[in-house]
Short mmCIF file of C-alpha atoms in Angstrom, two decimals:
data_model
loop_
_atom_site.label_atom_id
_atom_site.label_comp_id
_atom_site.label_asym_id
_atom_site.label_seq_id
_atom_site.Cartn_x
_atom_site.Cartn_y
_atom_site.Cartn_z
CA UNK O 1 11.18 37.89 -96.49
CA UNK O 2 8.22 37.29 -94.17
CA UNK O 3 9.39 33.53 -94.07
CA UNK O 4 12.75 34.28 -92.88
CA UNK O 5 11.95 36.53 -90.12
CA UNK O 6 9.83 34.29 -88.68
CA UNK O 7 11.70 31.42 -89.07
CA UNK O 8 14.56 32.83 -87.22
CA UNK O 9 12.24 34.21 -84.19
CA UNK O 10 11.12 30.70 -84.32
CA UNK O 11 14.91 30.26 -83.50
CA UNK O 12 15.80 33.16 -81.06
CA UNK O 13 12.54 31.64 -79.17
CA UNK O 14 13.78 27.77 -79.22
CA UNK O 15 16.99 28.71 -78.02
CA UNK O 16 15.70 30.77 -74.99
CA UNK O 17 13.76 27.67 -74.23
CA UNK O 18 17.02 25.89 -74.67
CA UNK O 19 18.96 27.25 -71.80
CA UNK O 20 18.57 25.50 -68.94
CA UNK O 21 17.11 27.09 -65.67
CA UNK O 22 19.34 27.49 -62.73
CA UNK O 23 18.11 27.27 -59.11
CA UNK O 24 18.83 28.75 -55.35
CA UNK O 25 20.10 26.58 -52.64
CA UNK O 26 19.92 28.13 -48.83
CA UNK O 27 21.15 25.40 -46.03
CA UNK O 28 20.99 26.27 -42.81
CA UNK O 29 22.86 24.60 -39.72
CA UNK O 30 20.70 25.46 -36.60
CA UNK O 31 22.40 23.91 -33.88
CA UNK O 32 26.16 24.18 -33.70
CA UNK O 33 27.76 23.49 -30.45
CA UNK O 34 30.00 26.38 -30.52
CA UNK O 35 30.57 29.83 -32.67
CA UNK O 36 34.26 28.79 -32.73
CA UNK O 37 36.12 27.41 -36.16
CA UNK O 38 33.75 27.62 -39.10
CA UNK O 39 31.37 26.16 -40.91
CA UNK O 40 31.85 24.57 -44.27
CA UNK O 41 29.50 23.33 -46.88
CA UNK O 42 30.31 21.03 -49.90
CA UNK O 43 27.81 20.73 -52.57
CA UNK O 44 28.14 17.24 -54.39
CA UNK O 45 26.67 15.27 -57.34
CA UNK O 46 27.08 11.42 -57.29
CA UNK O 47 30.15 11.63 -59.32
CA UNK O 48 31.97 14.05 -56.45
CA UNK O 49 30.51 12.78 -53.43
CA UNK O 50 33.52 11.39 -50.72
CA UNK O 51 35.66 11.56 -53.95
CA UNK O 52 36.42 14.79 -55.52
CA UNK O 53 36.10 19.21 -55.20
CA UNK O 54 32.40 19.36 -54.78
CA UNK O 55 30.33 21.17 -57.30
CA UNK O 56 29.83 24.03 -54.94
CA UNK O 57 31.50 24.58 -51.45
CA UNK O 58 31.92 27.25 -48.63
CA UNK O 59 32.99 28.21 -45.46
CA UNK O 60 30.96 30.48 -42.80
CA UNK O 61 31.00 31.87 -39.83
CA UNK O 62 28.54 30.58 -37.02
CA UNK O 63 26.69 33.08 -35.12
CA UNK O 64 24.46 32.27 -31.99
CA UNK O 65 25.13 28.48 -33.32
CA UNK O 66 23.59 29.38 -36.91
CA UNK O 67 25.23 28.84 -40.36
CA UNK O 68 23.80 29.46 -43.28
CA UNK O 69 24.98 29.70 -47.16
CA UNK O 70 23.41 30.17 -50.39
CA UNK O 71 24.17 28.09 -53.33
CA UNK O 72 23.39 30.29 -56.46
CA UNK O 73 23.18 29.14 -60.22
CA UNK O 74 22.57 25.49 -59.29
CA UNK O 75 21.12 23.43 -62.15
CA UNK O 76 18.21 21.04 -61.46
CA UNK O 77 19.54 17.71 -60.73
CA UNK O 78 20.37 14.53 -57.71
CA UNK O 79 22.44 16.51 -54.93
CA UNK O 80 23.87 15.94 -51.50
CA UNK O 81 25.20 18.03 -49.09
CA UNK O 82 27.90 17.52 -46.38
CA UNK O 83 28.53 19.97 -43.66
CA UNK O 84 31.49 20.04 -41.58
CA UNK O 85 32.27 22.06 -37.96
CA UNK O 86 35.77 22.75 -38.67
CA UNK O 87 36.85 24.00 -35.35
CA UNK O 88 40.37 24.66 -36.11
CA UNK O 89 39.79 26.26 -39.85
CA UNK O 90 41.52 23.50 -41.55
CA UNK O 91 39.15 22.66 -44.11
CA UNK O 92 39.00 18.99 -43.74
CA UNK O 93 37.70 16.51 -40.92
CA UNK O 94 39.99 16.15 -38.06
CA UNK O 95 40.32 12.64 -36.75
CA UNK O 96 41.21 11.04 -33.58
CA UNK O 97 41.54 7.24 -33.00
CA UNK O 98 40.25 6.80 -35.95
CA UNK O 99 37.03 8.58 -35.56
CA UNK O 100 35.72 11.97 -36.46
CA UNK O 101 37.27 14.74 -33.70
CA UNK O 102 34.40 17.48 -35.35
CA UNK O 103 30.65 17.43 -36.11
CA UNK O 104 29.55 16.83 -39.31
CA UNK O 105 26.38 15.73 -41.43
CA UNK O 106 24.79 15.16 -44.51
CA UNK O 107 21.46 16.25 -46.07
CA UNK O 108 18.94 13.62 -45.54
CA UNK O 109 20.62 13.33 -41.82
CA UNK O 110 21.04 9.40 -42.86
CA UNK O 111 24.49 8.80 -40.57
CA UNK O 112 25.62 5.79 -39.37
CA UNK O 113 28.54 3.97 -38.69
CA UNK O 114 31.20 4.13 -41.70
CA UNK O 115 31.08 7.16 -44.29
CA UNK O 116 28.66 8.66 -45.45
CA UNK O 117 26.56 7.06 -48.56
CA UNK O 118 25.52 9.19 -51.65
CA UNK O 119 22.21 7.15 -51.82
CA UNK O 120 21.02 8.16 -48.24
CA UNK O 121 22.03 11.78 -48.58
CA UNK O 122 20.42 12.46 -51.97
CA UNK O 123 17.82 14.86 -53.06
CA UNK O 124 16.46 16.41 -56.24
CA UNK O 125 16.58 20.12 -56.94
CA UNK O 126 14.13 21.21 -59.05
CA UNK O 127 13.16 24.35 -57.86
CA UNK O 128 14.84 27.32 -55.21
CA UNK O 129 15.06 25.33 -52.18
CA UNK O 130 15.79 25.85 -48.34
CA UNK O 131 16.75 23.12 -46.34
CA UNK O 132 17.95 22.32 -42.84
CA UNK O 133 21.01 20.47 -41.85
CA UNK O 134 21.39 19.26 -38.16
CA UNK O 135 24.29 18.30 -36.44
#
């Protein structure tokens, strides 16, 4: 009897070890042009980035040129983040002659010409985490 009680604590503590730990993700935009439209945040792994719903996503409102969000229950893991101005409340980019009519970015604040690239936006959450995004 003693054996099987502590064989299956032995198993109520491996599986509590089991369960994987979930993190916090605050992002903060300090510097938007304007309070107008919203802001919106996608949340992406390698496998959504540019090409599918994001992991996580939201949309704020700026105040005094500040938006901020907080991801909750993120697991540990390669991440990137894109932030959009969406002036008009669309959800998506707006584009004129071919080019992007609102401010955006992505974490690492690696832009250049052509879409953002997973690789230069990356970083690894392995703990709660507060980061700045610039426009």
């Amino acid at each position: 009897m003693k054996t099987i009680i502590t064989t299956i604590a032995l198993f109520i503590s491996l599986l509590s070890f089991a369960q994987e730990t979930t993190h916090t993700l605050k992002v903060t935009v300090p510097n938007a042009t304007s309070d107008e439209g919203e802001m919106v945040f996608a949340l992406n792994t390698k496998e959504t980035f540019m090409v599918a719903a994001p992991v996580q996503s939201a949309a704020v409102k700026i105040e005094d040129g500040v938006a901020t969000v907080t991801f909750e229950n993120v697991a540990p893991g390669e991440y990137a983040i894109i932030v959009l101005h969406d002036l008009n409340g669309n959800q998506r980019m707006d584009f004129k002659d071919g080019m992007p009519a609102e401010n955006y970015n992505v974490s690492g604040g690696q832009m250049s010409f052509g879409p953002p690239v997973f690789g230069d936006a990356k970083f690894t959450l392995k703990e709660d985490t507060e980061m700045n995004i610039r426009l």
